[in-house]
PDB file of C-alpha atoms in Angstrom:
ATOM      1  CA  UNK T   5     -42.677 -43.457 -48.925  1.00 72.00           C
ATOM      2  CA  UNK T   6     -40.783 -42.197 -51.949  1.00 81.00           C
ATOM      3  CA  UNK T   7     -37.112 -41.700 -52.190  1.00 89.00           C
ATOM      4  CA  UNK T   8     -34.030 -41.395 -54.176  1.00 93.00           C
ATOM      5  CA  UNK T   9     -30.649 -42.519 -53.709  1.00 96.00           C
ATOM      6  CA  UNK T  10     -27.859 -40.665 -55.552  1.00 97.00           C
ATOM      7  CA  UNK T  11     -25.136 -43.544 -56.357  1.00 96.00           C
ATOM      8  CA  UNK T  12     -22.239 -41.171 -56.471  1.00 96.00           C
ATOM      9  CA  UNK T  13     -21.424 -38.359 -54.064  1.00 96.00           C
ATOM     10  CA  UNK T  14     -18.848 -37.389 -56.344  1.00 97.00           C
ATOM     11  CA  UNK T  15     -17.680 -37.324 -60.244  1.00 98.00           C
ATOM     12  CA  UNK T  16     -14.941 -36.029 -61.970  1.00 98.00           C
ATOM     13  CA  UNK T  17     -14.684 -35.624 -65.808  1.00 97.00           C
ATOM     14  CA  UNK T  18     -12.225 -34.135 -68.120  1.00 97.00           C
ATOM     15  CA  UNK T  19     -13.553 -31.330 -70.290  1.00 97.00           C
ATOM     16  CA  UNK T  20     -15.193 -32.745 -73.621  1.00 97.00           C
ATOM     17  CA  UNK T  21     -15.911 -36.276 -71.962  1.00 98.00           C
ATOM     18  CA  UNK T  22     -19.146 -37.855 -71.011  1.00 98.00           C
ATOM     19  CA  UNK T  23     -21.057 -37.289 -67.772  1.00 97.00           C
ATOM     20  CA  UNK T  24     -23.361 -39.761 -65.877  1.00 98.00           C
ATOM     21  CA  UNK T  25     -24.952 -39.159 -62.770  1.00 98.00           C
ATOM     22  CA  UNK T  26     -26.743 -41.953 -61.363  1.00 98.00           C
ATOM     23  CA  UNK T  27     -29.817 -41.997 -59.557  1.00 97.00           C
ATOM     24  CA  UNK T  28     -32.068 -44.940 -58.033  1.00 96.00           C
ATOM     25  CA  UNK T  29     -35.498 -44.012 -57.000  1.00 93.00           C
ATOM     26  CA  UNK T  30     -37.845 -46.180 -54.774  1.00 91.00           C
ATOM     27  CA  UNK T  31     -41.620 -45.344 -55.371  1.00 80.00           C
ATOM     28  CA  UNK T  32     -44.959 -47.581 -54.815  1.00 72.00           C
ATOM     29  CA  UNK T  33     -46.311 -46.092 -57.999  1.00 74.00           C
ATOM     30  CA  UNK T  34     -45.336 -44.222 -61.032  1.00 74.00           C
ATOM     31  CA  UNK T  35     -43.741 -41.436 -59.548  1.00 80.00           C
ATOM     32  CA  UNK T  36     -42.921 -37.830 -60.710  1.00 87.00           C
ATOM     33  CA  UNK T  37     -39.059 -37.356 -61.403  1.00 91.00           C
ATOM     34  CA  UNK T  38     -36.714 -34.248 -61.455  1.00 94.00           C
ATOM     35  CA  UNK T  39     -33.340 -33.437 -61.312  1.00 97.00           C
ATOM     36  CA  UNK T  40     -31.947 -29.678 -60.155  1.00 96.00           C
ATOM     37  CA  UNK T  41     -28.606 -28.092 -60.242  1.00 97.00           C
ATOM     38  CA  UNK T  42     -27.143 -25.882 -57.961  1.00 95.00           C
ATOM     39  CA  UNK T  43     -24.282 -23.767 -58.678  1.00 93.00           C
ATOM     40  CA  UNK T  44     -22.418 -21.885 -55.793  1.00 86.00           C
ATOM     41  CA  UNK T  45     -23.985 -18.576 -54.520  1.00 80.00           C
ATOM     42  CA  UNK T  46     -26.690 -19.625 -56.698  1.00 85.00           C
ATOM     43  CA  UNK T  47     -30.607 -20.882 -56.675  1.00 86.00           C
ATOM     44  CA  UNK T  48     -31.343 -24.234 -57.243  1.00 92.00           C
ATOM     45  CA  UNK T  49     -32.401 -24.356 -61.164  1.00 94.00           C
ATOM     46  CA  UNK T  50     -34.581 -27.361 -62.319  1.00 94.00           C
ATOM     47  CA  UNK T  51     -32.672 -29.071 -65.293  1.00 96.00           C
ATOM     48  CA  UNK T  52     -35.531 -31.589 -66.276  1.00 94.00           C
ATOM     49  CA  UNK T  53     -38.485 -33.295 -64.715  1.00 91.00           C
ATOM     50  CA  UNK T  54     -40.046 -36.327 -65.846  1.00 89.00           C
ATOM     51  CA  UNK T  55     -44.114 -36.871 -65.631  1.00 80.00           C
ATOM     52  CA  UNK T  56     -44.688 -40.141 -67.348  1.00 75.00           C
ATOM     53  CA  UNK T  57     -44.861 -38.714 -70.658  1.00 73.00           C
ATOM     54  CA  UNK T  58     -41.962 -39.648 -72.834  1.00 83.00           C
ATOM     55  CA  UNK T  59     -39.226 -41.819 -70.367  1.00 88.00           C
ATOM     56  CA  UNK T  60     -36.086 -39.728 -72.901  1.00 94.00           C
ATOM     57  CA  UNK T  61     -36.302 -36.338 -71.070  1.00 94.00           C
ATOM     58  CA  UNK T  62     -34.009 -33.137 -72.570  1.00 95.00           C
ATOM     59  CA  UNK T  63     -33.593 -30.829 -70.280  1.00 95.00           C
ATOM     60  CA  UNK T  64     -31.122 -27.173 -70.174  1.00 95.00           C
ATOM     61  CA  UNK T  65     -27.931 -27.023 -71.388  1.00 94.00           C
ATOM     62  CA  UNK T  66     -27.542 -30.244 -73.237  1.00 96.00           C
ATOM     63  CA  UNK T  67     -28.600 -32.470 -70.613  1.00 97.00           C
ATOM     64  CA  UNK T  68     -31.128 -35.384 -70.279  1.00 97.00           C
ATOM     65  CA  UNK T  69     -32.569 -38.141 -68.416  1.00 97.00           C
ATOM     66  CA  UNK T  70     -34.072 -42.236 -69.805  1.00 95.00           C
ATOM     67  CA  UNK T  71     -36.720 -43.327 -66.714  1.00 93.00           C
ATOM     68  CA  UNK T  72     -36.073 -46.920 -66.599  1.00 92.00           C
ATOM     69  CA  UNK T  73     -39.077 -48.479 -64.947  1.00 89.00           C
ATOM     70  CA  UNK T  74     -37.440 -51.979 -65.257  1.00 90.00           C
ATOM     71  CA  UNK T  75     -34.094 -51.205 -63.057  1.00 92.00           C
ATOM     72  CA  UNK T  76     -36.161 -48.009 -61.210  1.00 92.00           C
ATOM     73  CA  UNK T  77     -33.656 -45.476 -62.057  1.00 94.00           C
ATOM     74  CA  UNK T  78     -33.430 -42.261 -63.449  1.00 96.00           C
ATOM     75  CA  UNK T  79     -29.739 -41.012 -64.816  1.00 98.00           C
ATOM     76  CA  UNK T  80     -28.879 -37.789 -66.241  1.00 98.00           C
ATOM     77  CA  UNK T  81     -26.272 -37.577 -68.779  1.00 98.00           C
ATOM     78  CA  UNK T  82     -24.815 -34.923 -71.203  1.00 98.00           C
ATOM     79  CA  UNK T  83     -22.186 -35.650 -74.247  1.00 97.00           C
ATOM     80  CA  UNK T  84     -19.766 -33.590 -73.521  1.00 97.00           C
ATOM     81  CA  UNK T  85     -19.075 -32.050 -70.469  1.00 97.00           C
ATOM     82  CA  UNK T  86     -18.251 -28.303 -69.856  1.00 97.00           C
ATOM     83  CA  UNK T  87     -16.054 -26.552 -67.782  1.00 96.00           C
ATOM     84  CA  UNK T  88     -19.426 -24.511 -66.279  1.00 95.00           C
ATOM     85  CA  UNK T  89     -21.017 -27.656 -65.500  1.00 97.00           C
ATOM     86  CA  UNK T  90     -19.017 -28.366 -62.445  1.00 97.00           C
ATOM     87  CA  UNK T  91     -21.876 -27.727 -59.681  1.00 97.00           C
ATOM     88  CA  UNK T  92     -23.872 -29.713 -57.018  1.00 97.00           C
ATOM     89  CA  UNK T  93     -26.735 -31.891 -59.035  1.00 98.00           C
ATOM     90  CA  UNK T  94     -30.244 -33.011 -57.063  1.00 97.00           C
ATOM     91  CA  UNK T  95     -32.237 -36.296 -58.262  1.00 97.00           C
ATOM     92  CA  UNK T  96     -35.937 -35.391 -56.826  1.00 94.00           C
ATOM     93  CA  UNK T  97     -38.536 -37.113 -56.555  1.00 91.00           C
ATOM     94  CA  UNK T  98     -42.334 -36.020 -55.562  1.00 86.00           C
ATOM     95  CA  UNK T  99     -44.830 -38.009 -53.718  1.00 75.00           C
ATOM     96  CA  UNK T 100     -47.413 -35.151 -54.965  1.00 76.00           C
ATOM     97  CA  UNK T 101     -47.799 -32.029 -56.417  1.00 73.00           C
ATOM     98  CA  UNK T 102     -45.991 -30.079 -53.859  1.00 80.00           C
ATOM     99  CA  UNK T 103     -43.603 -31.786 -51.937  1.00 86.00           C
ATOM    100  CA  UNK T 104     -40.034 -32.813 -52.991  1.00 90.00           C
ATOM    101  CA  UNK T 105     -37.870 -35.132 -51.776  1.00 91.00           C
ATOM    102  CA  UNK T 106     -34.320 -34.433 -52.523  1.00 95.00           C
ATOM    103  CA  UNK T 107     -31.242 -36.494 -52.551  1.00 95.00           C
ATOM    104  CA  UNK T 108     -27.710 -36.460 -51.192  1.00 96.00           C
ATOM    105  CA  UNK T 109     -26.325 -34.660 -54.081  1.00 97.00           C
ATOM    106  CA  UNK T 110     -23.656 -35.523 -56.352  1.00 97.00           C
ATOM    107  CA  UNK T 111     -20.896 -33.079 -56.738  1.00 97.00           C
ATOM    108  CA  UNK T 112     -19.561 -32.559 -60.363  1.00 98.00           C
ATOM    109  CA  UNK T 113     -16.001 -31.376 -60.973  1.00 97.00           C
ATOM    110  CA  UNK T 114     -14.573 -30.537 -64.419  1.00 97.00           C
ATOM    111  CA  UNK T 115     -10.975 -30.963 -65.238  1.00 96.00           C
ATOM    112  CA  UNK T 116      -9.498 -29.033 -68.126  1.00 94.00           C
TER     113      UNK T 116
ATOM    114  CA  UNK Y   8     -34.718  -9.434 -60.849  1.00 55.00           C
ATOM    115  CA  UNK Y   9     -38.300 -11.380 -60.635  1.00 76.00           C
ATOM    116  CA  UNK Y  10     -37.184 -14.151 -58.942  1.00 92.00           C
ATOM    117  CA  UNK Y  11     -37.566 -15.463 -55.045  1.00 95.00           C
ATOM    118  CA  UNK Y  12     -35.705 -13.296 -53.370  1.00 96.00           C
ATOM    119  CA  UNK Y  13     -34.501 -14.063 -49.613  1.00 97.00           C
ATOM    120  CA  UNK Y  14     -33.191 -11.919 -46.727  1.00 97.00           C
ATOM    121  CA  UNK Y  15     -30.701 -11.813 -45.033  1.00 97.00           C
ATOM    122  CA  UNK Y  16     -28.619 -13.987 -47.561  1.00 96.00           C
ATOM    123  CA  UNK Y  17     -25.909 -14.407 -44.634  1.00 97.00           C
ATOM    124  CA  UNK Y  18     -26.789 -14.620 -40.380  1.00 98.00           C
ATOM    125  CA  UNK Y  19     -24.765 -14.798 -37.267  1.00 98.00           C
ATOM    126  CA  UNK Y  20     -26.537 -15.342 -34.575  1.00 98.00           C
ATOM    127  CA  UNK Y  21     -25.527 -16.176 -30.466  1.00 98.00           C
ATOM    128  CA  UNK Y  22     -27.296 -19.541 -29.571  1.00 98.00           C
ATOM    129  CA  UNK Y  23     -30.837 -18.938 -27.642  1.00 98.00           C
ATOM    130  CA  UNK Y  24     -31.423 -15.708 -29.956  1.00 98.00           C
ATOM    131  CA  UNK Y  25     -34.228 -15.640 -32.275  1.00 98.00           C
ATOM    132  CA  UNK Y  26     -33.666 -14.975 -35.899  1.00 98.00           C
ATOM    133  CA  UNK Y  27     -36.260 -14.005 -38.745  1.00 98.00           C
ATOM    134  CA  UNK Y  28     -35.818 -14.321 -42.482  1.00 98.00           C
ATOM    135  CA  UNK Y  29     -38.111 -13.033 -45.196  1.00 98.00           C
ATOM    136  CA  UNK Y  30     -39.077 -14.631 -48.557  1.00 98.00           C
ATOM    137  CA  UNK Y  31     -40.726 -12.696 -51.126  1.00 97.00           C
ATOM    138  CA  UNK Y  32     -41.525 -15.410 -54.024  1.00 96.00           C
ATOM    139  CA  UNK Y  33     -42.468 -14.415 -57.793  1.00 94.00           C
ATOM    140  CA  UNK Y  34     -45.255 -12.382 -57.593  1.00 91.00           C
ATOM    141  CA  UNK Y  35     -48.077 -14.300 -59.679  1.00 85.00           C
ATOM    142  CA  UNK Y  36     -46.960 -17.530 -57.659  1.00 91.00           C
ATOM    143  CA  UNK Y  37     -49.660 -18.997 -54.952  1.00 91.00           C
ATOM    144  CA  UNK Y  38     -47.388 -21.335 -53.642  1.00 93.00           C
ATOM    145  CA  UNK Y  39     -44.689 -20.556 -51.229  1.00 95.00           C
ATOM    146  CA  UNK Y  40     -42.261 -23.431 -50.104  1.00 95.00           C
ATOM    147  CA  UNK Y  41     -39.228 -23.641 -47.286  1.00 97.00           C
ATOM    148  CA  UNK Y  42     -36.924 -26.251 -46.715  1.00 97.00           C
ATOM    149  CA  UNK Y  43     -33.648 -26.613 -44.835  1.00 97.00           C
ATOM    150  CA  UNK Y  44     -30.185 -27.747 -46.499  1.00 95.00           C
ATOM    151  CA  UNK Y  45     -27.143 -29.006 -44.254  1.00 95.00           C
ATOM    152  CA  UNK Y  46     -23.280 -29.493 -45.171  1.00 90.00           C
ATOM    153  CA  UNK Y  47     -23.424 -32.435 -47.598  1.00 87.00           C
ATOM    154  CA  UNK Y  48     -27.294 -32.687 -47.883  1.00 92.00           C
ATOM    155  CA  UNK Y  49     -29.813 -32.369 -49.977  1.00 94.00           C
ATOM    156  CA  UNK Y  50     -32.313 -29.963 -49.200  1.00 95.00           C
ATOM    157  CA  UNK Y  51     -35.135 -31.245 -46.864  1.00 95.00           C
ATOM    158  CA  UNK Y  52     -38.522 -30.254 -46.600  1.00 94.00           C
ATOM    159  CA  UNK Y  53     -40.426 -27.980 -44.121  1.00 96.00           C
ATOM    160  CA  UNK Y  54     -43.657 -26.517 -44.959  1.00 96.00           C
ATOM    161  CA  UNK Y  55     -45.572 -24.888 -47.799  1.00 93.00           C
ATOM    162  CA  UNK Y  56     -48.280 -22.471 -47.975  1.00 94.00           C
ATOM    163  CA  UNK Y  57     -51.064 -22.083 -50.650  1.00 92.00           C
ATOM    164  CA  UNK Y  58     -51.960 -18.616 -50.790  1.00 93.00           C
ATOM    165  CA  UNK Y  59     -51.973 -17.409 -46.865  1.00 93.00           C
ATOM    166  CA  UNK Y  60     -52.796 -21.054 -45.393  1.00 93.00           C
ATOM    167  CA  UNK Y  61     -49.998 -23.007 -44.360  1.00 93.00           C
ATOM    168  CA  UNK Y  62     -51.065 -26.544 -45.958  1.00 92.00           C
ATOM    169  CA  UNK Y  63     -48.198 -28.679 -44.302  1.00 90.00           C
ATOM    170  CA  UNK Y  64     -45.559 -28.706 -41.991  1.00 92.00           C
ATOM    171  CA  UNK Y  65     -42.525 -31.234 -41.727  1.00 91.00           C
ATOM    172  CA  UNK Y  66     -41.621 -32.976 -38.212  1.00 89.00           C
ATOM    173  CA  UNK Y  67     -38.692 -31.166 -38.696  1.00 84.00           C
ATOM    174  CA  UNK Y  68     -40.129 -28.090 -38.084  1.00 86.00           C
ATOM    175  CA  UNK Y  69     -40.022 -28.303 -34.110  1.00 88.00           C
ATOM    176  CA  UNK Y  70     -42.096 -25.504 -31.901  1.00 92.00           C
ATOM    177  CA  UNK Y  71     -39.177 -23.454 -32.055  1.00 96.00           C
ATOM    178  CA  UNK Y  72     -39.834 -22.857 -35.607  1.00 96.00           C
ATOM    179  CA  UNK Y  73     -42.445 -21.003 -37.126  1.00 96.00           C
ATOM    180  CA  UNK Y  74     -43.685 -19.583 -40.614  1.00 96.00           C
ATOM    181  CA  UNK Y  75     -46.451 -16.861 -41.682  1.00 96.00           C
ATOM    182  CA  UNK Y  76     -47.978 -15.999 -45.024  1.00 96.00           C
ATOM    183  CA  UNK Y  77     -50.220 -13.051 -44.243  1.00 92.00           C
ATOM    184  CA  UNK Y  78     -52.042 -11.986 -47.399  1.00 87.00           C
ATOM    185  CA  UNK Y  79     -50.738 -14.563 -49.101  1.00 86.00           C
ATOM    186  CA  UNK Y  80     -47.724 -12.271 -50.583  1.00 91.00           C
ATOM    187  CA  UNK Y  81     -43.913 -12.665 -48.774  1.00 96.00           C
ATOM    188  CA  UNK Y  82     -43.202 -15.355 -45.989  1.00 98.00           C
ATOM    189  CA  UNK Y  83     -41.320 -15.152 -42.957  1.00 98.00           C
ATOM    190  CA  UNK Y  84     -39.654 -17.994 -41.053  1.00 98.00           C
ATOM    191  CA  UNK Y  85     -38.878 -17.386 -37.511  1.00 97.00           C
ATOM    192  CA  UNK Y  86     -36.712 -19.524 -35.267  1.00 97.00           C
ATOM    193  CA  UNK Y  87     -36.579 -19.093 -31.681  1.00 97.00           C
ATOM    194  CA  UNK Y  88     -34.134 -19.605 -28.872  1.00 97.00           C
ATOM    195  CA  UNK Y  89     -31.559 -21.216 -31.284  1.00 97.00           C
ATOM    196  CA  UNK Y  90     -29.702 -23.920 -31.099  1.00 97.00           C
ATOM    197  CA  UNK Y  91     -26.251 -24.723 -32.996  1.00 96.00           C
ATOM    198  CA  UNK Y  92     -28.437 -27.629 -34.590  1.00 95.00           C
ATOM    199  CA  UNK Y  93     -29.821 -25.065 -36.891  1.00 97.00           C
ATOM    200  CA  UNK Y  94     -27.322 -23.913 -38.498  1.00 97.00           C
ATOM    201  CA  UNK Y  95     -28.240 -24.616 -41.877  1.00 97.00           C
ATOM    202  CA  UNK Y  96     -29.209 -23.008 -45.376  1.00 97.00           C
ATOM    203  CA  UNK Y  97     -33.150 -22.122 -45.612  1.00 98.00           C
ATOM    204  CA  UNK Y  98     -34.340 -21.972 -48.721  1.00 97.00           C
ATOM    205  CA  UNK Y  99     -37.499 -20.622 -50.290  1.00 97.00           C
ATOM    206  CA  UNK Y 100     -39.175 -21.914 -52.820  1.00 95.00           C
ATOM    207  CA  UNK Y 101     -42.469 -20.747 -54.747  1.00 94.00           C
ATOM    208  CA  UNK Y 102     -44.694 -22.142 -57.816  1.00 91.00           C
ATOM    209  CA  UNK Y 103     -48.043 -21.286 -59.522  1.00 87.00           C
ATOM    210  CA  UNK Y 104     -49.458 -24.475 -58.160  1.00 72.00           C
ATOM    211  CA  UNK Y 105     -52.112 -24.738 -61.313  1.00 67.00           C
ATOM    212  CA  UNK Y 106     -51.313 -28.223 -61.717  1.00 59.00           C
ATOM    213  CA  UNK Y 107     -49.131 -31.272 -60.679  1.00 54.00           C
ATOM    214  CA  UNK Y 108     -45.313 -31.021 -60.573  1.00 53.00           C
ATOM    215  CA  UNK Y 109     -45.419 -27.687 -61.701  1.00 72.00           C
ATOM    216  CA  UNK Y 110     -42.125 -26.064 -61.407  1.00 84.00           C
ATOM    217  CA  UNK Y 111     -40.683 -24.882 -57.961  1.00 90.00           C
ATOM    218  CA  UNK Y 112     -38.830 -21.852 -58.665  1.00 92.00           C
ATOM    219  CA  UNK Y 113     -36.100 -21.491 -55.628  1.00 94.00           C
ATOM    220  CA  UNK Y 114     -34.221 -18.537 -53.780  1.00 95.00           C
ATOM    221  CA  UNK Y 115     -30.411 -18.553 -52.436  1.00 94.00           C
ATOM    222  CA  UNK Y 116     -31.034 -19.354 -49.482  1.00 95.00           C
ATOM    223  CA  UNK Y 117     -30.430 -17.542 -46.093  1.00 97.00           C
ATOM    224  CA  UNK Y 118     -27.293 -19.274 -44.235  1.00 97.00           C
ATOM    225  CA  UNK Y 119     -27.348 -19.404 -40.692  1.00 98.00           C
ATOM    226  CA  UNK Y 120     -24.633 -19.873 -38.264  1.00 98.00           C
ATOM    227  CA  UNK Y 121     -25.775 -20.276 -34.701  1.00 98.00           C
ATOM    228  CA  UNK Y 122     -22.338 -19.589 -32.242  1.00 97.00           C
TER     229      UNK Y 122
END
């Protein structure tokens, strides 16, 4: 079975600074890889997905993910962090074309 | 608006009552997704329909629960005699299904609160 584990339920970054969100998936073959957003009161919006085309993935708003085969993880990061990114991010993972597998959730706050 | 749209956004409802909620997904879309979100969780899967068949349905989804398609245009999810166990977020979820991982495009999500 596929599944991803979200290494931190929570992270906190000052306005301007780096963000990482870690995420470890566990797949018996090359799996597909996505990560969503979810702001309060609001949809869940796909920021990137990853299909085993290139493993550097841009997504929205400055974001992006590196697959790492090796160390079978799949971390989104962005620059600079803004005060509007403070939401509720998803690693995903799909076993096929229709199903998705969702982890716990890391929960981003922004500091000014 | 011509995204998935879901109502009621908000439901009370008295444990053992039934409750409905409707999902109309974008309107060229074949595919038409729920799944269920608790406190603190990601959201989990329940069943998906291509066009009017329902393809797949989750353990999770226990004989209380049940979902419809008919003509392959909005779904409805229907829990009966609830139990405080469901409160939850259900959220709907639809795609164009043409080809693998295409995107899933989601609603925001009916929450229920069983009392």
């Amino acid at each position: 079975a596929q599944s991803v584990t979200q290494l931190d339920s929570h992270v906190s970054v000052s306005e301007g600074t780096p963000v990482l969100l870690r995420c470890n998936y566990s797949s018996s073959y090359s799996p597909s890889l996505f990560w969503y957003v979810q702001h309060p009161n609001k949809g869940l919006q796909l920021l990137l997905k990853y299909t085993s085309a290139a493993t550097l993935v841009k997504g929205i708003n400055g974001f992006e993910a590196e697959f790492k085969k090796s160390e079978t993880s799949f971390h989104l990061t962005k620059p600079s962090a803004h005060m509007s990114d403070a939401a509720e991010y998803f690693c995903v993972v799909s076993p096929n074309d229709y199903k998705l597998s969702f982890g716990a959730g890391t929960t981003v706050t922004v500091r000014a | 608006d011509t995204g998935v749209s879901q109502n009621p956004r908000h439901k009370i409802t008295k444990r053992g009552q039934n409750v409905t909620f409707r999902c109309d997904p974008i309107s060229e879309h074949n595919r038409l997704y729920w799944y269920r979100q608790t406190l603190g969780q990601g959201p989990e899967f329940l069943t998906y329909f291509q066009n009017e068949a329902q393809l797949e349905k989750s353990r999770l989804l226990s004989d209380r629960f049940s979902a419809e398609r008919p003509k392959g245009s909005f779904s409805t999810l229907e829990i009966q005699r609830t139990e405080q166990g469901d409160s939850a977020m259900y959220l709907c979820a639809s795609s164009d299904g043409t080809g693998m991982n295409t995107e899933a495009f989601f609603g925001q999500g009916t929450r229920l609160t069983v009392v």
